Coordinates of C-alpha atoms and ligand atoms in Angstrom, one line a residue:
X1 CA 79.6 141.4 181.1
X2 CA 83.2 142.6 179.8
X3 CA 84.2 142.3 183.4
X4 CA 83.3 139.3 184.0
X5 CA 85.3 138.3 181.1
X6 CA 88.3 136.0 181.8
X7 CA 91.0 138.1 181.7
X8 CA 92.3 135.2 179.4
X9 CA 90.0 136.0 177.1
X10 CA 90.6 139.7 176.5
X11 CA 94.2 139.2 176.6
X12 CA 94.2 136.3 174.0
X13 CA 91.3 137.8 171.6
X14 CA 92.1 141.6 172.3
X15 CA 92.2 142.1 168.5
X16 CA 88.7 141.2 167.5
X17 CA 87.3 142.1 171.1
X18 CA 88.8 145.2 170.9
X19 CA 87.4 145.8 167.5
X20 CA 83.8 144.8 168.9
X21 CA 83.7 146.6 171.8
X22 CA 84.6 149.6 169.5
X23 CA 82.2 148.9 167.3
X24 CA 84.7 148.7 164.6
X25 CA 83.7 145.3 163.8
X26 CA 82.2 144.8 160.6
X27 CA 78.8 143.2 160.9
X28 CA 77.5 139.9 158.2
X29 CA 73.8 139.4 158.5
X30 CA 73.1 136.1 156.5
X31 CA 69.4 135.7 155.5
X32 CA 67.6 139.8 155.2
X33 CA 63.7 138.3 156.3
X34 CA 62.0 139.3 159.4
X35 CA 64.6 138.5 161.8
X36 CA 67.7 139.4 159.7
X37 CA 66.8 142.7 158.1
X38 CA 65.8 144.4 161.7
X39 CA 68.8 143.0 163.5
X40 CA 71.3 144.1 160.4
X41 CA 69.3 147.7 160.3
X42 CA 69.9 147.8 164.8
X43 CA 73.5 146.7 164.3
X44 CA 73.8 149.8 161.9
X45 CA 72.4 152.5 164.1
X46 CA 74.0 151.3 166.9
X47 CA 77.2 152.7 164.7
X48 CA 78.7 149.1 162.9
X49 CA 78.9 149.1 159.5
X50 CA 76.5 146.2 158.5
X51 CA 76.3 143.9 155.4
X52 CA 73.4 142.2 154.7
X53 CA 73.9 138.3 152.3
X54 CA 70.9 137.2 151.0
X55 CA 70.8 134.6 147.8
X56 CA 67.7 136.5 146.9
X57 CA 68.9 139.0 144.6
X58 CA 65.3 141.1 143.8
X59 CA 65.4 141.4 147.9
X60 CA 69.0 142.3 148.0
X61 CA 68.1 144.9 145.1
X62 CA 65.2 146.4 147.3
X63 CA 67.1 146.5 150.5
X64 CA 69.8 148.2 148.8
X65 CA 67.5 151.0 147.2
X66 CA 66.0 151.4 150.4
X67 CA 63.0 149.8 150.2
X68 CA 62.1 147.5 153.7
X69 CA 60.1 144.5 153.0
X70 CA 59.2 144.5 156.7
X71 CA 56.6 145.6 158.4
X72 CA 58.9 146.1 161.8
X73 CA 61.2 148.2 159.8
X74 CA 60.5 151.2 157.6
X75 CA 61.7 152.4 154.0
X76 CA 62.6 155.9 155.6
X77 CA 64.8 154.1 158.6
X78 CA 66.4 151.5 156.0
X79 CA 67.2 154.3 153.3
X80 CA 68.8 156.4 156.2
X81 CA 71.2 153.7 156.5
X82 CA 71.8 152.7 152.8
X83 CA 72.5 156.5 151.9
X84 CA 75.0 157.0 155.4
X85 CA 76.5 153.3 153.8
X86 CA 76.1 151.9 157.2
X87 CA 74.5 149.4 155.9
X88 CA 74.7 147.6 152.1
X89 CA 73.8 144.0 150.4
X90 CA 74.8 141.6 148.1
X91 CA 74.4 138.4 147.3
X92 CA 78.4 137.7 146.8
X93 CA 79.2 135.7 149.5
X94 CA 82.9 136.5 148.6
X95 CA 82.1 139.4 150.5
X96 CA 81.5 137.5 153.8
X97 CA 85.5 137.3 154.1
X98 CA 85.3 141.2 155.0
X99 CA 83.0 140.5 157.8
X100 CA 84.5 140.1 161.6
X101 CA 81.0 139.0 162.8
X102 CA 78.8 136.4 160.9
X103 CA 75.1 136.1 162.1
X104 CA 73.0 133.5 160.3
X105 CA 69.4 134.2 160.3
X106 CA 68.1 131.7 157.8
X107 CA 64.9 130.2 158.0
X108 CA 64.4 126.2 159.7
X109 CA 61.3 124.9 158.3
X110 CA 59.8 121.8 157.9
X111 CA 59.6 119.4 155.4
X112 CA 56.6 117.4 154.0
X113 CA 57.4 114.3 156.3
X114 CA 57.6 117.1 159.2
X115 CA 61.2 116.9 160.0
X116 CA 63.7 119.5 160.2
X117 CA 64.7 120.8 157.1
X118 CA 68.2 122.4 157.9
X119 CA 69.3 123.3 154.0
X120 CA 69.1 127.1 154.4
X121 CA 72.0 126.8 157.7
X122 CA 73.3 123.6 155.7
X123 CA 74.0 126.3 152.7
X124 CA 75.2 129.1 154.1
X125 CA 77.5 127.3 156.5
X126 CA 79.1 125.8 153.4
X127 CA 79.4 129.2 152.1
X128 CA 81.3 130.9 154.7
X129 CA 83.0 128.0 155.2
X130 CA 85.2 128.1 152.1
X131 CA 85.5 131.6 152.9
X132 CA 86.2 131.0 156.8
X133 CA 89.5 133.5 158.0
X134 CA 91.3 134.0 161.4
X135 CA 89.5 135.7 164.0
X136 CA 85.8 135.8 162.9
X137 CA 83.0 135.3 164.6
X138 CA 80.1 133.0 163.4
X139 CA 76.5 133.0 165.2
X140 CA 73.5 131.1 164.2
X141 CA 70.0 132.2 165.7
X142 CA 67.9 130.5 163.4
X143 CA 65.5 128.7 165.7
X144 CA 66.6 124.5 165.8
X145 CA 66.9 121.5 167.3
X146 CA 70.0 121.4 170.2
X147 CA 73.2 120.3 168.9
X148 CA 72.2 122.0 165.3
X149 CA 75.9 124.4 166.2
X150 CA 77.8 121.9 167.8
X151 CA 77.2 118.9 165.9
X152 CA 76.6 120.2 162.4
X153 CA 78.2 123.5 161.8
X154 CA 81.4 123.0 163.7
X155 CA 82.7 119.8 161.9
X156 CA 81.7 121.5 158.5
X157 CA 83.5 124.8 159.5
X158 CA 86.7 122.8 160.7
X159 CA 86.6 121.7 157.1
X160 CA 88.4 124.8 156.8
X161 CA 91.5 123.7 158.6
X162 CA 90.9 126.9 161.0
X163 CA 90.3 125.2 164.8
X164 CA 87.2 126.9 166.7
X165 CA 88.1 128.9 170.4
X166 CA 91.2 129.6 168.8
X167 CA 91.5 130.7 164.9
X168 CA 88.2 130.9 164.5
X169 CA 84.7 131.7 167.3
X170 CA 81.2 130.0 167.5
X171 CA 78.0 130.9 169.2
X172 CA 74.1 131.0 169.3
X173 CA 72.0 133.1 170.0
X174 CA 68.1 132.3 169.5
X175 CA 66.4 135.2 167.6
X176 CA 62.9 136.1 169.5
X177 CA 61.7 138.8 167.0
X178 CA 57.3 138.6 167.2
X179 CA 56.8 140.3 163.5
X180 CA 54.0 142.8 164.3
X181 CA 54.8 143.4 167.7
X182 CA 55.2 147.0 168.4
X183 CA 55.9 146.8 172.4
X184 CA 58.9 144.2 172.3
X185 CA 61.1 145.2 168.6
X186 CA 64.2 143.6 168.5
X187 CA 66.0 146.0 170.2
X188 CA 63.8 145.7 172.9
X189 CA 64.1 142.0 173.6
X190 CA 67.1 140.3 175.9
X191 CA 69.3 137.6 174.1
X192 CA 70.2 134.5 175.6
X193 CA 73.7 133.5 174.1
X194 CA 75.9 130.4 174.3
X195 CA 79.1 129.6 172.7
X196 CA 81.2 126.5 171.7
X197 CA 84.1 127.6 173.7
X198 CA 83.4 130.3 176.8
X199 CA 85.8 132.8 174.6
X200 CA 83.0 132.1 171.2
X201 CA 80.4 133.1 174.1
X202 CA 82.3 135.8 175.5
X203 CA 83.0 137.2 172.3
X204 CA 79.1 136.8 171.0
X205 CA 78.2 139.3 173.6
X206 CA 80.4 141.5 173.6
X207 CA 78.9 142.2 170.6
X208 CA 75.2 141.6 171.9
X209 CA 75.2 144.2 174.8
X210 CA 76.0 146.8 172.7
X211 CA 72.8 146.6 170.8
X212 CA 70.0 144.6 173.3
X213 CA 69.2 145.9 176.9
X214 CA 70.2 142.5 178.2
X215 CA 72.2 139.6 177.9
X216 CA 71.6 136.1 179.6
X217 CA 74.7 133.8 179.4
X218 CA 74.5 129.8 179.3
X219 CA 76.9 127.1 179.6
X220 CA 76.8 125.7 176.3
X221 CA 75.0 125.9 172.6
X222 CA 72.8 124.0 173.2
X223 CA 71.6 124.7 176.2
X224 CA 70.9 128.5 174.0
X225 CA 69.4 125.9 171.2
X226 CA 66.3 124.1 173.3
X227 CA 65.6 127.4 175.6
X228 CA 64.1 129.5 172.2
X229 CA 62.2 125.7 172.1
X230 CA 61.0 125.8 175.6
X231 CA 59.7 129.6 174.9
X232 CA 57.6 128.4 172.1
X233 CA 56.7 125.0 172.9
X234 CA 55.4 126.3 176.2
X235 CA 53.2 128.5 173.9
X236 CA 52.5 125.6 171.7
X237 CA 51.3 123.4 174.5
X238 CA 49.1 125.8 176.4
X239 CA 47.3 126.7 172.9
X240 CA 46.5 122.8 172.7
X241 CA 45.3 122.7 176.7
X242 CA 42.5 125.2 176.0
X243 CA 41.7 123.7 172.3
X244 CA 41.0 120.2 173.7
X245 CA 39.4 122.5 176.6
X246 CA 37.1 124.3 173.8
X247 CA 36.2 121.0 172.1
X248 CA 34.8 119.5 175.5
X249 CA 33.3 122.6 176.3
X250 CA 31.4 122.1 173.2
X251 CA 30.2 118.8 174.2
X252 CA 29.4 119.8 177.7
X253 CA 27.2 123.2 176.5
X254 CA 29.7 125.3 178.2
X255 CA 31.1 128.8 177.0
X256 CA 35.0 128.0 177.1
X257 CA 36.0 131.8 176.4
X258 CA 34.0 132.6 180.0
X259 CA 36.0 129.6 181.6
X260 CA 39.0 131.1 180.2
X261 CA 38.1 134.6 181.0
X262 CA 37.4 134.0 184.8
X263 CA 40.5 131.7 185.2
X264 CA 42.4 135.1 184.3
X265 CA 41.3 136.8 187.1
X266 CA 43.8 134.8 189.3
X267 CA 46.3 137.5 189.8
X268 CA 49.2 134.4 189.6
X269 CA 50.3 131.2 188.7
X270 CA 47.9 131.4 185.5
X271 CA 48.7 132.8 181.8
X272 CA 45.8 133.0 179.3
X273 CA 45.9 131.5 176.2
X274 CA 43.0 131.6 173.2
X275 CA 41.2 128.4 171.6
X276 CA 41.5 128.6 167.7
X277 CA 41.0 127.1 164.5
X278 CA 44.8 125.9 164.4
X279 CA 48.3 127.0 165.6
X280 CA 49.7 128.5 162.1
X281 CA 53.0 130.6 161.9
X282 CA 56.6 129.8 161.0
X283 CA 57.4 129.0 164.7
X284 CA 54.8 127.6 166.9
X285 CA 53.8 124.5 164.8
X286 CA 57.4 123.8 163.9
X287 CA 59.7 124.3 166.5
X288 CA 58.4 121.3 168.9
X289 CA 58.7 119.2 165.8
X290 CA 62.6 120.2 166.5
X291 CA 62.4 118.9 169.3
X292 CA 60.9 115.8 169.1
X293 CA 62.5 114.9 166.1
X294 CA 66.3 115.8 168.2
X295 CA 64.9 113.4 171.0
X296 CA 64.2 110.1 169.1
X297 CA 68.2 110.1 168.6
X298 CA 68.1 109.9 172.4
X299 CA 65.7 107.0 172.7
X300 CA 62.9 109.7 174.1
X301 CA 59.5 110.2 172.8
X302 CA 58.3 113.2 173.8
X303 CA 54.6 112.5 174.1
X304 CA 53.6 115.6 175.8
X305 CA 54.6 118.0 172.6
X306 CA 53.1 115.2 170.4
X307 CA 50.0 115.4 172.0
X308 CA 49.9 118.8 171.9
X309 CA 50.3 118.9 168.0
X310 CA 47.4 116.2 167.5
X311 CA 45.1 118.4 169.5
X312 CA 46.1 121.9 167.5
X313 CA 46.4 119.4 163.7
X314 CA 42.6 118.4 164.9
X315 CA 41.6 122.0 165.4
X316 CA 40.4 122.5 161.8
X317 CA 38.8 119.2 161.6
X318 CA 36.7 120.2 164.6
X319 CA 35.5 124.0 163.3
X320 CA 34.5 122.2 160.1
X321 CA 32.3 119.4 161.8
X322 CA 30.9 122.4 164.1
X323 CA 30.3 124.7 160.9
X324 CA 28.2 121.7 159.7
X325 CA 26.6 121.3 162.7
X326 CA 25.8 124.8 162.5
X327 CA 24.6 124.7 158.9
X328 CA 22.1 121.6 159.9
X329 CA 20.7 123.5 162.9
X330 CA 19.7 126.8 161.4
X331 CA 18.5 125.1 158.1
X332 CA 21.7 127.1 156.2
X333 CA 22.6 124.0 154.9
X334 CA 21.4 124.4 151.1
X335 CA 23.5 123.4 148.4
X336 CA 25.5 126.0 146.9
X337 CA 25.2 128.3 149.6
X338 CA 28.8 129.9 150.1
X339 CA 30.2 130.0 153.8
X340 CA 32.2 133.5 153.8
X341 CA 35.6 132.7 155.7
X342 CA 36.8 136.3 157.1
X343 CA 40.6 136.2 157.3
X344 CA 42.6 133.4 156.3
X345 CA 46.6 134.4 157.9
X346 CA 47.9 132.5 160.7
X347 CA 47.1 135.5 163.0
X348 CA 45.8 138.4 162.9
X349 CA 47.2 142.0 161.7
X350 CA 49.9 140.7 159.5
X351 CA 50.1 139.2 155.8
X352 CA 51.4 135.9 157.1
X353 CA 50.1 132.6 155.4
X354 CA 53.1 130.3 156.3
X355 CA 51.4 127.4 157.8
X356 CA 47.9 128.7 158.4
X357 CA 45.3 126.6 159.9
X358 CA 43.0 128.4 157.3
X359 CA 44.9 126.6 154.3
X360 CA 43.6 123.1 155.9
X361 CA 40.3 124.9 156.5
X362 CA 39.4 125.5 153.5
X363 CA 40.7 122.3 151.8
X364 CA 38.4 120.5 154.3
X365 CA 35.5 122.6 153.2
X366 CA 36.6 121.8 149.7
X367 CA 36.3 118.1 150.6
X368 CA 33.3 118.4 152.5
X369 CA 31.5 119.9 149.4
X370 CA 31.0 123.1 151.3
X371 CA 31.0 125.9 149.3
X372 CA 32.8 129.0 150.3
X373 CA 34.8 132.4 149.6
X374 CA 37.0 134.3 151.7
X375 CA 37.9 137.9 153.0
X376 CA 41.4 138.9 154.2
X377 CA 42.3 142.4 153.6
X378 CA 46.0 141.3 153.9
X379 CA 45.6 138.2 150.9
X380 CA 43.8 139.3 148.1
X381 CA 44.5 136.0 146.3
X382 CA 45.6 132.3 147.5
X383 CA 46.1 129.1 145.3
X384 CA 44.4 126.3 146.7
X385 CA 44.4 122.8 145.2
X386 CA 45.8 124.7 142.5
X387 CA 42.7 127.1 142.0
X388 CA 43.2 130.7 142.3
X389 CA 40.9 132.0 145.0
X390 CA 40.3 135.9 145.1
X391 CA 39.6 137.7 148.3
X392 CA 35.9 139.1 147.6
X393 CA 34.7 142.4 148.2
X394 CA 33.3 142.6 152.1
X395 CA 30.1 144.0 151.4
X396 CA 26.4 144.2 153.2
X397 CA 25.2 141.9 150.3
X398 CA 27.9 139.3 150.4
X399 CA 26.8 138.9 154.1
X400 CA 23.5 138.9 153.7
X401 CA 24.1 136.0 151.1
X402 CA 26.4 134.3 152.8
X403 CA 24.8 130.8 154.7
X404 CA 27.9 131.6 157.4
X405 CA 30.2 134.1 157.8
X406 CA 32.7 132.0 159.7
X407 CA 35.6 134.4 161.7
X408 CA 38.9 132.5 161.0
X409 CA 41.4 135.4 161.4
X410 CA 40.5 138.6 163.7
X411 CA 42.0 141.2 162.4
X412 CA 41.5 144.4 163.9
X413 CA 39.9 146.2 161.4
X414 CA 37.2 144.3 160.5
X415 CA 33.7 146.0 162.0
X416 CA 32.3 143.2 163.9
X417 CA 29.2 145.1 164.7
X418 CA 28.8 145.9 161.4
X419 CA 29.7 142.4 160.2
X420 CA 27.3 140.7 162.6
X421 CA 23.9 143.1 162.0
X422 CA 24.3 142.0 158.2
X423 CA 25.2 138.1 158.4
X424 CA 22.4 135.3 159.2
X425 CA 24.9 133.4 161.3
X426 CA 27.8 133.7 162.4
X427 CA 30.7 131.2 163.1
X428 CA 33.2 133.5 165.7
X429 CA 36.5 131.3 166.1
X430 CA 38.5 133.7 167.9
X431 CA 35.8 135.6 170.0
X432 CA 36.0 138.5 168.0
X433 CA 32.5 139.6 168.4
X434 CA 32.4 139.3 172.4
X435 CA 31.8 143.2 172.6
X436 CA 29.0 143.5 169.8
X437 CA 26.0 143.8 171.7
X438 CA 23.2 143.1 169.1
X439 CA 22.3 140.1 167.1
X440 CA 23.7 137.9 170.0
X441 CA 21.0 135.3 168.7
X442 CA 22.5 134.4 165.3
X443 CA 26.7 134.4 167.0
X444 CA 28.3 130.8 168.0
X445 CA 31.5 130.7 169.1
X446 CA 33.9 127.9 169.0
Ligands
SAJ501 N1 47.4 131.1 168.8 C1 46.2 130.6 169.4 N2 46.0 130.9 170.7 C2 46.8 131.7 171.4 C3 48.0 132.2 170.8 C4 48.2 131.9 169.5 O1 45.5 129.8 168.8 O2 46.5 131.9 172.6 C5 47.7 130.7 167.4 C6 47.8 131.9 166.5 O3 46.5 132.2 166.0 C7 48.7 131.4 165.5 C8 49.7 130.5 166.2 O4 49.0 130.2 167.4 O5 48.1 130.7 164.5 C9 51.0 131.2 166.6 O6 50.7 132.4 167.2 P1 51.8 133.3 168.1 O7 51.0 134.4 168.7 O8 52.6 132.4 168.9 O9 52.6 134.0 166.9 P2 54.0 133.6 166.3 O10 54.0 132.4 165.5 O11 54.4 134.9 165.5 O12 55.0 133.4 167.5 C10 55.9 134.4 167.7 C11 57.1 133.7 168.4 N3 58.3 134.5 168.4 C12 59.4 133.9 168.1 O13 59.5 132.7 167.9 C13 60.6 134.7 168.2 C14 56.7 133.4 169.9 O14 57.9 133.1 170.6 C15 56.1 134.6 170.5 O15 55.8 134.3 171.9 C16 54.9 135.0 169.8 O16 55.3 135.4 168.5 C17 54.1 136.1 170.4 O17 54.1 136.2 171.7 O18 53.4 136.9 169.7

């Protein structure tokens, strides 16, 4: 990439470049969650001295003792760093100053009317802001609508007097870190970057190819802004296809999971994807609402993606009229009878609850008068309509007793077998239990 450089570039930026490609740069990673924390803790063992800003000073105070908070990086690896100081924390952002390289990995949820809710970019923007000095580089990856760099962090970092492409360097780079995922870690992924001048993008990576295999270069910000969309609204509307696929399946008496299953044997031109009980997660169910909340300034509906969020907001509604169903037809139906829900985070393996179909699950049950528990060996206790709920103890009696045992979350070390020759019915969401051979008789699936 260096060499494709304009030679403009490394003549008029040779300080910091110089300084990057040297790895003398010192590293800011803004925001120390699941995308921050592995990046800052790459950066470091890739030989920059890394320091992590977080306003969450208990966090800060773990980190700096050692102690990961992530599952994709562990206390031994972090500690290694803290003690070799290649990488610290704080929360003083006065410290930000020291920092050549700025990466914001802050988190873009939604709000309660499902729109963007930009406050943690908004923040720390203002914070580096006031701090903002000659020749550093600022990069946001926090996953958002295009124009999020160009139109709102540029004008508020020009606030500084500094001019971008010249004093001061802007970028983006979408993160892509899947927490859990032990094939693809973050130093195992390629980054697409864009900057707000080609010397901001030049600059970015420089710094990215010395710590990712590969590098993909676009023409602008925002053109890096709505690709991370694209990769997860593609996602988001392929999980709709084969929901609204699993609902007429239902109707038409067909097994959707065999449908699915055989249109995977085409060796191209086909990608599988899983019917659910609801798209959870901090990126899937948000990100298109990025989108298509960007393209209403534009006069564009984008009716597709909304579509595609109906179908996946329905997908509770639909397992609870099914578990009724259910209840009705194998005379389970008495009151009082508890439903045992096994696993309640937005997918399986991890301790994630952010936006889990299982929260509207089990407020719908609530609604519906259907009694219930739950299992998760990752949640032993939720709030729900401001009731604590405890995760019971997964025993042969509590499935015996339970009218259901409805399989919301398939987590992999739950013993379907096990779970299935003890239950009276079973409610399988995710097709958990297509290997257990016995008791075949008492499974639906969705
Ligand atoms: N889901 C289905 N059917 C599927 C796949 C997922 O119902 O076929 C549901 C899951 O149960 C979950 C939700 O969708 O509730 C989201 O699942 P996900 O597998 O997409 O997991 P996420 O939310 O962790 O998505 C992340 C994303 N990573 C980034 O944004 C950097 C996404 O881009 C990854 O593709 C995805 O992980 C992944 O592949 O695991």
């Amino acid at each position: 990439m260096i060499k494709q450089m304009t030679q403009r570039t490394k003549n008029k930026y040779s300080g910091l470049l110089s300084k990057i490609q040297t790895a003398h740069a010192k590293i800011g990673i803004v925001g120390l969650g699941y995308v921050g924390l592995p990046l800052a803790a790459l950066a470091a063992k890739k030989g920059f001295s890394v320091l992590g800003i977080d306003i969450d000073g208990a966090k800060v105070a773990k980190i700096s003792k050692g102690d990961s908070h992530i599952q994709d990086l562990s206390s031994d690896d972090l500690k290694a760093l803290i003690v070799s100081k290649r990488l610290s924390a704080t929360t003083n952002w006065d410290m930000a100053r020291e920092c050549d390289i700025l990466i914001l990995c802050v988190p873009t949820p939604f709000n309660r009317n499902r729109e963007p809710d930009l406050t943690p970019v908004i923040t720390a923007t203002r914070e580096i802001s006031s701090r903002l000095r000659k020749d550093q580089l600022i990069i946001l990856e926090s996953t958002t609508y295009p124009g999020t760099t160009q139109e709102l962090m540029l004008p508020m970092l020009e606030e500084s007097g500094l001019t971008v492409g010249r004093d001061f360097f802007l970028g983006y780079s979408p993160e892509r870190v899947d927490p859990g995922n032990t094939n693809f870690k973050v130093q195992d992924i390629p980054k697409v970057i864009g900057g707000t001048t080609l010397g901001c993008r030049d600059l970015a990576a420089a710094f990215y190819q010395q710590i990712v295999p590969s590098i993909a270069l676009v023409s602008s910000t925002q053109a890096a802004e709505l690709s991370k969309l694209l990769e997860n609204i593609f996602r988001n509307v392929n999980i709709a296809l084969v929901n609204e696929l699993a609902m007429l399946c239902d109707r038409m008496k067909v097994n959707v999971w065999e449908v699915i299953e055989a249109a995977a044997t085409k060796p191209f031109g086909f990608m599988s994807f899983s019917p659910g009980p609801g798209v959870g997660g901090h990126c899937i169910p948000v990100d298109p609402v990025y989108l298509s909340w960007k393209a209403k300034e534009y006069d564009f509906y984008t009716n597709f993606i909304d579509l595609a969020a109906e179908v996946n907001s329905n997908m509770p509604y639909f397992v609870v009229r099914k578990l009724q169903r259910l209840l009705y037809q194998r005379r389970q139906n008495f009151p009082g009878k508890k439903v045992l829900v096994l696993g309640i985070t937005f997918k399986k393996n991890i301790d994630d609850m952010r936006n889990s179909s299982a929260l509207k699950f089990l407020e719908i049950m609530n609604d519906e008068a259907i009694a219930f528990n739950y299992h998760d060996p990752f949640v032993p206790e939720i709030r729900l309509n401001g009731q604590r709920l405890k995760s019971v103890e997964l025993t042969e009696k509590i499935l015996s007793r339970a009218a259901c045992v409805l399989i919301h979350t398939d987590h992999d070390n739950y013993d379907w077998k096990w779970i299935v020759k003890h239950s009276r019915l079973v409610f399988d969401t995710r097709n958990a239990t297509k290997k257990v051979k016995n008791g075949l008789g008492k499974i639906y699936r969705l």
